[in-house]
Amino acid sequence: MGAGWTVLVPIKPVGERKSRLADVLEGAAREALAERMLRHVLATIIAAGARPRLVSAEKPAWWDGDWSDDRQAPLNIALGAARDVLGSAPVAVVHGDLPALCREDLELLFAAADRDGVALAPDRHRIGTNAIALADDRPFAFAFGPDSFARHHRQDYAIVTRPGLGLDIDLPEDLEYAHALDAPALRA
């Protein structure tokens, strides 16, 4: 289903990930959590038949796949530059902190974009945007950050609401919720 799709996965530098969890997890535990979730997201992208491409300041030593240097640019600029490199190919952005993401989530996201041109996956609160799929080279301005779902949303875009796409880990209550759901990326 994901054949032909490249999925951009932006990641922050080691030491800067999941800082809003500092009250409940010390630094090494936050890094380990971020790494487990990232690896889960990458494996899920591959299982969906798509090609992951990390977008970061440094290519992780363990990663032998595609990578775009974000040149320490702000997230939205870095994603735009990474998309430009891909030309008119179908491209998605999926954040690396989705511990319950499954292959079917991505297949539905890609299918919705194939049908409508653009598909958005909001977080479970419908405030942030956890994934975007763009089926063609239409102009699109990434607007990640606070209240990104409202900034990304347009009436002609497909909205894909799925538990695996909606659950991101930003705050301690998100982590508690993910543990209650027994999210795959959190299993030891």
XYZ file of N, CA, C and O in Angstrom:
752
model
N 0.825 -1.210 0.000
C 0.000 0.000 0.000
C 0.859 1.260 0.000
O 0.546 2.228 -0.628
N 1.969 1.248 0.734
C 2.798 2.435 0.854
C 3.853 2.566 -0.220
O 4.683 3.466 -0.163
N 3.830 1.661 -1.209
C 4.836 1.720 -2.270
C 4.805 3.085 -2.939
O 3.747 3.606 -3.262
N 5.965 3.650 -3.130
C 6.066 4.965 -3.749
C 6.054 6.112 -2.755
O 6.369 7.243 -3.105
N 5.690 5.836 -1.520
C 5.634 6.880 -0.489
C 6.973 6.979 0.232
O 7.565 5.976 0.609
N 7.434 8.220 0.426
C 8.557 8.503 1.309
C 7.979 9.184 2.534
O 7.144 10.091 2.417
N 8.407 8.751 3.706
C 7.895 9.313 4.955
C 9.030 10.027 5.679
O 10.016 9.400 6.087
N 8.899 11.333 5.795
C 9.857 12.152 6.538
C 9.563 12.009 8.026
O 8.420 12.178 8.455
N 10.592 11.709 8.782
C 10.457 11.560 10.230
C 11.447 12.521 10.887
O 12.651 12.248 10.936
N 10.958 13.667 11.355
C 11.871 14.626 11.990
C 12.239 14.177 13.404
O 11.383 13.668 14.139
N 13.499 14.340 13.751
C 13.921 14.013 15.116
C 14.816 15.117 15.659
O 15.593 15.714 14.933
N 14.662 15.354 16.931
C 15.505 16.334 17.620
C 16.832 15.694 17.993
O 16.944 14.472 18.094
N 17.822 16.525 18.251
C 19.126 15.985 18.679
C 19.028 15.262 20.030
O 18.179 15.596 20.875
N 19.901 14.294 20.213
C 19.995 13.593 21.499
C 20.205 14.635 22.589
O 20.969 15.580 22.430
N 19.495 14.473 23.678
C 19.578 15.410 24.798
C 18.486 16.466 24.779
O 18.253 17.130 25.778
N 17.801 16.611 23.636
C 16.728 17.607 23.535
C 15.349 16.974 23.390
O 14.354 17.673 23.279
N 15.297 15.654 23.380
C 14.029 14.959 23.140
C 13.209 14.807 24.418
O 13.739 14.548 25.479
N 11.914 14.973 24.271
C 10.934 14.710 25.327
C 11.224 15.479 26.611
O 11.018 14.993 27.713
N 11.660 16.721 26.480
C 12.010 17.542 27.643
C 10.799 17.833 28.534
O 10.959 18.034 29.736
N 9.592 17.810 27.967
C 8.401 18.066 28.788
C 8.052 16.894 29.704
O 7.135 16.992 30.505
N 8.811 15.816 29.602
C 8.616 14.674 30.501
C 9.627 14.681 31.645
O 9.724 13.723 32.414
N 10.381 15.766 31.784
C 11.452 15.835 32.780
C 10.954 15.636 34.207
O 11.708 15.150 35.058
N 9.708 15.966 34.487
C 9.179 15.786 35.840
C 8.928 14.326 36.184
O 8.827 13.973 37.365
N 8.812 13.458 35.169
C 8.505 12.052 35.430
C 9.592 11.082 34.964
O 9.584 9.928 35.356
N 10.507 11.556 34.114
C 11.586 10.689 33.625
C 12.896 11.467 33.615
O 12.946 12.604 33.143
N 13.939 10.852 34.112
C 15.255 11.498 34.053
C 15.786 11.419 32.626
O 15.219 10.726 31.773
N 16.851 12.139 32.345
C 17.365 12.309 30.985
C 17.591 11.026 30.210
O 17.152 10.880 29.067
N 18.285 10.059 30.798
C 18.568 8.807 30.088
C 17.283 8.047 29.780
O 17.148 7.445 28.711
N 16.335 8.073 30.700
C 15.053 7.379 30.471
C 14.254 8.070 29.372
O 13.590 7.395 28.562
N 14.318 9.389 29.318
C 13.620 10.115 28.237
C 14.235 9.772 26.889
O 13.530 9.557 25.903
N 15.556 9.716 26.823
C 16.235 9.358 25.571
C 15.897 7.935 25.151
O 15.663 7.667 23.968
N 15.876 7.017 26.116
C 15.545 5.623 25.800
C 14.113 5.517 25.286
O 13.849 4.788 24.319
N 13.196 6.241 25.898
C 11.804 6.255 25.439
C 11.711 6.809 24.022
O 11.070 6.213 23.148
N 12.361 7.947 23.777
C 12.330 8.560 22.444
C 12.898 7.609 21.400
O 12.350 7.471 20.301
N 13.966 6.920 21.752
C 14.604 5.981 20.824
C 13.688 4.791 20.527
O 13.557 4.377 19.376
N 13.058 4.224 21.561
C 12.135 3.097 21.350
C 10.978 3.501 20.449
O 10.602 2.767 19.533
N 10.417 4.679 20.703
C 9.282 5.121 19.880
C 9.724 5.371 18.447
O 9.023 4.991 17.501
N 10.882 6.003 18.261
C 11.389 6.271 16.924
C 11.596 4.968 16.159
O 11.178 4.842 15.002
N 12.222 4.005 16.769
C 12.475 2.727 16.106
C 11.154 2.025 15.767
O 11.044 1.408 14.707
N 10.184 2.145 16.657
C 8.864 1.568 16.384
C 8.221 2.239 15.167
O 7.695 1.560 14.278
N 8.261 3.561 15.120
C 7.682 4.301 13.991
C 8.384 3.923 12.689
O 7.734 3.658 11.671
N 9.697 3.865 12.705
C 10.442 3.504 11.489
C 10.095 2.090 11.026
O 9.876 1.855 9.831
N 10.024 1.145 11.953
C 9.667 -0.236 11.589
C 8.248 -0.299 11.026
O 7.984 -1.052 10.078
N 7.354 0.501 11.561
C 5.973 0.510 11.079
C 5.894 1.099 9.676
O 5.152 0.595 8.827
N 6.648 2.131 9.419
C 6.691 2.724 8.072
C 7.176 1.681 7.065
O 6.581 1.505 5.992
N 8.221 0.979 7.408
C 8.761 -0.054 6.518
C 7.739 -1.178 6.323
O 7.527 -1.648 5.204
N 7.070 -1.584 7.407
C 6.044 -2.632 7.315
C 4.890 -2.212 6.405
O 4.259 -3.063 5.766
N 4.630 -0.906 6.324
C 3.560 -0.392 5.455
C 4.022 -0.277 4.004
O 3.256 0.143 3.138
N 5.265 -0.625 3.731
C 5.774 -0.601 2.363
C 6.295 0.748 1.915
O 6.588 0.949 0.735
N 6.440 1.689 2.851
C 6.939 3.024 2.522
C 8.421 3.115 2.877
O 8.996 2.221 3.503
N 9.013 4.218 2.480
C 10.446 4.428 2.690
C 10.640 5.563 3.695
O 10.332 6.724 3.392
N 11.175 5.265 4.887
C 11.406 6.338 5.858
C 12.650 7.144 5.524
O 13.621 6.621 4.974
N 12.601 8.428 5.860
C 13.740 9.328 5.668
C 13.826 10.214 6.903
O 12.940 11.033 7.143
N 14.871 10.031 7.688
C 15.046 10.857 8.876
C 15.422 12.276 8.477
O 16.153 12.484 7.505
N 14.915 13.229 9.243
C 15.246 14.643 9.057
C 15.790 15.120 10.398
O 15.048 15.218 11.381
N 17.103 15.376 10.429
C 17.739 15.730 11.696
C 19.068 16.428 11.435
O 19.570 16.434 10.314
N 19.630 16.981 12.506
C 20.917 17.670 12.391
C 22.059 16.680 12.178
O 23.047 17.016 11.529
N 21.935 15.478 12.739
C 22.944 14.440 12.575
C 22.256 13.128 12.246
O 21.193 12.829 12.781
N 22.873 12.354 11.397
C 22.350 11.025 11.094
C 22.741 10.098 12.242
O 23.928 9.981 12.564
N 21.767 9.444 12.880
C 22.120 8.517 13.955
C 23.072 7.424 13.449
O 22.909 6.921 12.333
N 24.032 7.053 14.263
C 25.033 6.061 13.862
C 24.390 4.730 13.487
O 24.885 4.024 12.614
N 23.288 4.378 14.123
C 22.631 3.092 13.872
C 21.756 3.104 12.618
O 21.337 2.052 12.150
N 21.478 4.269 12.059
C 20.548 4.381 10.930
C 21.305 4.271 9.608
O 22.188 5.079 9.321
N 20.940 3.284 8.791
C 21.596 3.141 7.491
C 20.641 3.464 6.345
O 20.945 3.211 5.187
N 19.502 4.071 6.672
C 18.526 4.451 5.655
C 18.719 5.882 5.183
O 19.746 6.518 5.439
N 17.714 6.393 4.498
C 17.758 7.753 3.953
C 17.739 8.788 5.071
O 17.121 8.591 6.116
N 18.389 9.914 4.787
C 18.509 10.971 5.789
C 18.628 12.317 5.089
O 19.266 12.432 4.039
N 17.978 13.318 5.665
C 18.129 14.706 5.222
C 18.687 15.524 6.373
O 18.136 15.502 7.475
N 19.762 16.239 6.121
C 20.354 17.139 7.107
C 19.432 18.339 7.255
O 19.156 19.048 6.282
N 18.936 18.574 8.458
C 18.023 19.707 8.657
C 18.768 21.032 8.778
O 18.154 22.090 8.862
N 20.085 20.971 8.774
C 20.940 22.155 8.850
C 20.560 23.069 10.029
O 20.711 24.271 9.977
N 19.990 22.440 11.048
C 19.540 23.117 12.267
C 18.516 24.205 11.983
O 18.371 25.165 12.743
N 17.811 24.055 10.878
C 16.740 24.999 10.524
C 15.512 24.691 11.381
O 15.348 23.576 11.874
N 14.630 25.658 11.540
C 13.362 25.370 12.223
C 12.632 24.220 11.514
O 12.788 24.014 10.307
N 11.850 23.483 12.281
C 11.204 22.263 11.797
C 10.486 22.442 10.466
O 10.696 21.668 9.529
N 9.628 23.436 10.347
C 8.823 23.592 9.136
C 9.680 23.897 7.904
O 9.409 23.407 6.808
N 10.738 24.646 8.083
C 11.657 24.940 6.981
C 12.424 23.681 6.587
O 12.581 23.367 5.402
N 12.887 22.929 7.595
C 13.629 21.692 7.320
C 12.760 20.685 6.578
O 13.223 20.027 5.637
N 11.499 20.573 6.971
C 10.599 19.637 6.279
C 10.328 20.092 4.852
O 10.289 19.266 3.932
N 10.146 21.382 4.652
C 9.942 21.901 3.296
C 11.135 21.612 2.404
O 10.979 21.206 1.248
N 12.336 21.791 2.940
C 13.553 21.518 2.162
C 13.678 20.033 1.846
O 14.029 19.654 0.720
N 13.366 19.175 2.819
C 13.434 17.729 2.579
C 12.403 17.314 1.533
O 12.685 16.474 0.675
N 11.230 17.909 1.584
C 10.204 17.594 0.580
C 10.657 18.055 -0.807
O 10.446 17.354 -1.796
N 11.253 19.220 -0.890
C 11.710 19.747 -2.187
C 12.678 18.792 -2.876
O 12.655 18.646 -4.093
N 13.529 18.127 -2.100
C 14.502 17.181 -2.648
C 13.798 16.017 -3.339
O 14.289 15.467 -4.320
N 12.603 15.677 -2.856
C 11.879 14.510 -3.372
C 11.069 14.821 -4.626
O 10.531 13.903 -5.246
N 10.937 16.071 -4.982
C 10.201 16.433 -6.191
C 8.719 16.155 -6.069
O 8.093 16.475 -5.070
N 8.143 15.521 -7.082
C 6.693 15.322 -7.111
C 6.249 13.992 -6.503
O 5.075 13.651 -6.549
N 7.165 13.247 -5.915
C 6.834 11.948 -5.325
C 5.905 12.128 -4.120
O 5.979 13.142 -3.418
N 5.045 11.149 -3.855
C 4.204 11.216 -2.658
C 5.072 11.254 -1.407
O 6.030 10.478 -1.277
N 4.753 12.153 -0.515
C 5.538 12.301 0.708
C 4.608 12.493 1.902
O 3.559 13.120 1.788
N 5.021 11.923 3.010
C 4.296 12.099 4.261
C 5.278 12.563 5.324
O 6.491 12.387 5.189
N 4.734 13.162 6.358
C 5.495 13.492 7.561
C 4.814 12.749 8.694
O 3.594 12.866 8.873
N 5.572 11.959 9.417
C 5.053 11.238 10.576
C 6.038 11.474 11.711
O 7.241 11.234 11.558
N 5.521 11.937 12.820
C 6.400 12.200 13.958
C 6.828 10.901 14.619
O 6.103 9.901 14.593
N 7.996 10.906 15.207
C 8.608 9.704 15.754
C 8.192 9.348 17.158
O 8.811 8.490 17.777
N 7.136 9.992 17.675
C 6.717 9.706 19.052
C 5.293 9.146 19.102
O 4.497 9.516 19.948
N 5.004 8.218 18.186
C 3.677 7.613 18.107
C 3.786 6.141 18.531
O 3.949 5.252 17.688
N 3.688 5.853 19.828
C 3.982 4.508 20.327
C 2.964 3.443 19.942
O 3.251 2.250 20.050
N 1.787 3.836 19.502
C 0.751 2.859 19.135
C 0.532 2.787 17.623
O -0.407 2.146 17.157
N 1.390 3.435 16.850
C 1.249 3.440 15.397
C 1.276 2.021 14.853
O 2.096 1.198 15.280
N 0.383 1.738 13.890
C 0.383 0.429 13.246
C 0.328 0.606 11.727
O 0.030 1.692 11.233
N 0.634 -0.459 11.027
C 0.677 -0.433 9.566
C -0.643 0.065 8.975
O -0.651 0.871 8.045
N -1.755 -0.404 9.503
C -3.065 -0.003 8.975
C -3.271 1.514 9.089
O -3.880 2.115 8.212
N -2.763 2.133 10.160
C -2.873 3.591 10.311
C -2.252 4.290 9.104
O -2.843 5.200 8.516
N -1.049 3.857 8.748
C -0.349 4.486 7.624
C -1.031 4.156 6.305
O -1.152 5.025 5.436
N -1.478 2.937 6.139
C -2.165 2.573 4.901
C -3.405 3.433 4.690
O -3.677 3.895 3.572
N -4.158 3.683 5.757
C -5.349 4.541 5.653
C -4.973 5.994 5.375
O -5.654 6.688 4.617
N -3.886 6.465 5.976
C -3.402 7.826 5.723
C -3.014 7.983 4.255
O -3.423 8.945 3.590
N -2.244 7.029 3.724
C -1.821 7.087 2.321
C -3.022 6.999 1.384
O -3.103 7.732 0.392
N -3.960 6.112 1.682
C -5.148 5.947 0.828
C -5.988 7.216 0.809
O -6.493 7.621 -0.247
N -6.130 7.863 1.958
C -6.896 9.112 2.023
C -6.216 10.199 1.194
O -6.883 10.966 0.491
N -4.886 10.272 1.267
C -4.173 11.271 0.465
C -4.256 10.931 -1.014
O -4.420 11.832 -1.845
N -4.156 9.651 -1.359
C -4.305 9.258 -2.768
C -5.665 9.685 -3.304
O -5.789 10.128 -4.447
N -6.672 9.594 -2.464
C -8.034 9.945 -2.859
C -8.256 11.470 -2.913
O -8.826 11.985 -3.862
N -7.792 12.184 -1.892
C -8.119 13.606 -1.746
C -6.937 14.554 -1.968
O -7.109 15.765 -1.897
N -5.756 14.019 -2.189
C -4.581 14.857 -2.417
C -3.783 15.125 -1.162
O -2.565 15.064 -1.174
N -4.470 15.439 -0.067
C -3.815 15.721 1.213
C -4.612 15.038 2.316
O -5.841 15.089 2.326
N -3.909 14.420 3.245
C -4.553 13.830 4.418
C -3.803 14.279 5.666
O -2.568 14.317 5.686
N -4.565 14.624 6.683
C -4.014 15.060 7.966
C -4.439 14.087 9.052
O -5.570 13.595 9.032
N -3.558 13.846 10.005
C -3.888 13.051 11.183
C -3.659 13.915 12.415
O -2.506 14.216 12.761
N -4.742 14.357 13.056
C -4.587 15.170 14.265
C -4.193 14.313 15.461
O -4.365 13.089 15.455
N -3.690 14.983 16.494
C -3.467 14.273 17.745
C -4.824 13.968 18.379
O -5.864 14.394 17.876
N -4.824 13.236 19.461
C -6.089 12.780 20.054
C -6.918 13.930 20.621
O -8.111 13.764 20.858
N -6.311 15.081 20.805
C -7.035 16.256 21.305
C -7.496 17.165 20.166
O -8.138 18.177 20.411
N -7.109 16.825 18.928
C -7.402 17.620 17.730
C -6.822 19.041 17.847
O -7.398 20.011 17.375
N -5.638 19.123 18.445
C -4.928 20.396 18.578
C -3.674 20.374 17.706
O -3.424 21.288 16.942
N -2.896 19.325 17.830
C -1.673 19.185 17.047
C -1.890 18.306 15.830
O -2.949 17.699 15.652
N -0.867 18.238 14.984
C -0.886 17.394 13.792
C 0.236 16.378 13.935
O 1.399 16.752 14.041
N -0.119 15.101 13.939
C 0.890 14.050 14.103
C 1.379 13.476 12.783
O 2.440 12.864 12.740
N 0.589 13.656 11.717
C 1.016 13.136 10.410
C 0.308 13.909 9.305
O -0.823 14.376 9.471
N 1.017 14.030 8.185
C 0.487 14.663 6.979
C 0.938 13.816 5.799
O 2.093 13.395 5.750
N 0.031 13.570 4.859
C 0.410 12.862 3.632
C 0.016 13.726 2.435
O -1.113 14.219 2.361
N 0.959 13.920 1.526
C 0.766 14.737 0.330
C 0.999 13.835 -0.890
O 2.105 13.381 -1.129
N -0.057 13.587 -1.640
C 0.010 12.620 -2.737
C 0.717 13.146 -3.974
O 1.108 12.368 -4.836
N 0.879 14.457 -4.068
C 1.502 15.028 -5.265
C 2.324 16.249 -4.871
O 2.529 16.510 -3.691
N 2.761 17.000 -5.851
C 3.655 18.126 -5.555
C 2.931 19.459 -5.356
O 3.532 20.514 -5.502
N 1.660 19.405 -4.993
C 0.926 20.652 -4.733
C 1.630 21.482 -3.667
O 2.268 20.916 -2.766
N 1.530 22.789 -3.741
C 2.119 23.625 -2.690
C 1.478 23.302 -1.334
O 0.268 23.090 -1.245
N 2.301 23.250 -0.334
C 1.811 22.987 1.020
C 2.790 23.610 1.990
O 3.999 23.382 1.899
N 2.289 24.407 2.919
C 3.133 25.049 3.927
C 3.020 24.284 5.243
O 1.947 24.254 5.848
N 4.104 23.656 5.657
C 4.099 22.984 6.946
C 3.978 24.037 8.038
O 4.613 25.093 7.981
N 3.142 23.743 9.035
C 2.884 24.694 10.118
C 2.854 23.976 11.461
O 1.960 24.199 12.284
N 3.833 23.095 11.689
C 3.891 22.386 12.959
C 4.222 23.367 14.073
O 4.854 24.385 13.851
N 3.778 23.032 15.267
C 3.941 23.889 16.427
C 2.613 23.956 17.154
O 1.702 23.172 16.875
N 2.463 24.892 18.086
C 1.212 24.997 18.838
C 0.004 25.172 17.902
O 0.060 25.926 16.936
N -1.052 24.445 18.201
C -2.313 24.526 17.443
C -2.132 24.236 15.953
O -2.810 24.815 15.108
N -1.244 23.320 15.621
C -0.941 23.072 14.209
C -2.111 22.482 13.433
O -2.230 22.730 12.230
N -2.979 21.724 14.088
C -4.085 21.140 13.336
C -4.981 22.231 12.749
O -5.370 22.166 11.583
N -5.275 23.258 13.515
C -6.103 24.363 12.998
C -5.392 25.077 11.856
O -6.032 25.493 10.877
N -4.085 25.215 11.930
C -3.339 25.897 10.865
C -3.212 25.032 9.606
O -3.157 25.557 8.496
N -3.150 23.717 9.770
C -3.039 22.828 8.617
C -4.387 22.542 7.955
O -4.450 22.296 6.753
N -5.439 22.543 8.724
C -6.736 22.052 8.245
C -7.382 22.955 7.189
O -7.404 24.166 7.321
N -7.876 22.298 6.143
C -8.722 22.937 5.123
C -9.846 21.978 4.809
O -9.700 20.773 4.950
N -10.953 22.501 4.344
C -12.131 21.671 4.089
C -11.878 20.557 3.075
O -12.499 19.508 3.158
N -11.005 20.762 2.125
C -10.809 19.745 1.088
C -9.737 18.714 1.452
O -9.421 17.844 0.642
N -9.203 18.760 2.654
C -8.228 17.776 3.090
C -8.932 16.639 3.809
O -9.868 16.859 4.582
N -8.474 15.440 3.590
C -8.993 14.290 4.328
C -8.450 14.335 5.757
O -7.302 14.716 5.972
N -9.264 13.943 6.699
C -8.849 13.847 8.093
C -8.886 12.370 8.470
O -9.907 11.708 8.310
N -7.765 11.869 8.954
C -7.666 10.466 9.345
C -7.492 10.422 10.861
O -6.466 10.857 11.384
N -8.509 9.933 11.526
C -8.499 9.859 12.981
C -8.384 8.395 13.383
O -9.302 7.608 13.133
N -7.239 8.052 13.931
C -6.952 6.679 14.342
C -6.190 6.737 15.667
O -5.359 7.620 15.873
N -6.422 5.790 16.564
C -5.695 5.803 17.838
C -4.180 5.825 17.670
O -3.486 6.559 18.378
N -3.657 5.039 16.738
C -2.208 4.985 16.557
C -1.610 6.261 16.013
O -0.459 6.581 16.287
N -2.378 6.985 15.222
C -1.917 8.276 14.700
C -2.180 9.403 15.688
O -1.509 10.423 15.668
N -3.155 9.223 16.549
C -3.553 10.291 17.461
C -2.769 10.370 18.745
O -2.708 11.418 19.386
N -2.160 9.259 19.149
C -1.450 9.230 20.427
C 0.018 9.558 20.244
O 0.801 8.749 19.760
N 0.380 10.784 20.610
C 1.789 11.178 20.654
C 2.157 11.415 22.107
O 1.287 11.604 22.958
N 3.429 11.374 22.395
C 3.895 11.504 23.779
C 4.591 12.855 23.941
O 5.728 13.031 23.520
N 3.870 13.780 24.532
C 4.433 15.093 24.818
C 4.468 15.379 26.316
O 5.411 15.977 26.805
N 3.409 14.977 27.008
C 3.242 15.311 28.416
C 3.130 14.053 29.263
O 2.807 12.977 28.734
N 3.350 14.153 30.581
C 3.219 12.979 31.444
C 1.875 12.251 31.298
O 1.839 11.022 31.287
N 0.783 12.979 31.124
C -0.516 12.301 30.981
C -0.605 11.500 29.677
O -1.296 10.491 29.609
N 0.114 11.933 28.642
C 0.170 11.151 27.402
C 0.879 9.821 27.646
O 0.456 8.774 27.140
N 1.945 9.874 28.416
C 2.697 8.671 28.730
C 1.841 7.706 29.559
O 1.812 6.500 29.291
N 1.129 8.237 30.539
C 0.221 7.408 31.343
C -0.837 6.753 30.460
O -1.128 5.565 30.596
N -1.420 7.532 29.558
C -2.445 7.014 28.653
C -1.867 5.913 27.763
O -2.495 4.873 27.557
N -0.668 6.117 27.245
C -0.026 5.114 26.384
C 0.241 3.821 27.155
O 0.044 2.729 26.616
N 0.666 3.947 28.407
C 0.880 2.749 29.213
C -0.445 2.031 29.473
O -0.502 0.797 29.416
N -1.501 2.794 29.733
C -2.818 2.183 29.959
C -3.311 1.428 28.724
O -3.980 0.400 28.844
N -2.955 1.923 27.543
C -3.334 1.255 26.295
C -2.385 0.111 25.929
O -2.635 -0.594 24.952
N -1.291 -0.022 26.674
C -0.271 -1.009 26.362
C 0.280 -0.797 24.956
O 0.364 -1.723 24.138
N 0.645 0.445 24.665
C 1.174 0.807 23.335
C 2.408 -0.033 23.019
O 3.289 -0.191 23.874
N 2.474 -0.588 21.808
C 3.571 -1.504 21.447
C 4.973 -0.951 21.678
O 5.852 -1.696 22.132
N 5.208 0.309 21.424
C 6.561 0.858 21.552
C 6.997 1.001 23.005
O 8.172 1.208 23.280
N 6.065 0.876 23.950
C 6.407 1.032 25.350
C 6.620 -0.300 26.048
O 7.018 -0.334 27.216
N 6.363 -1.391 25.357
C 6.546 -2.713 25.959
C 8.039 -3.004 26.089
O 8.802 -2.788 25.171
N 8.416 -3.503 27.244
C 9.843 -3.791 27.493
C 10.288 -5.055 26.803
O 9.593 -5.879 26.396
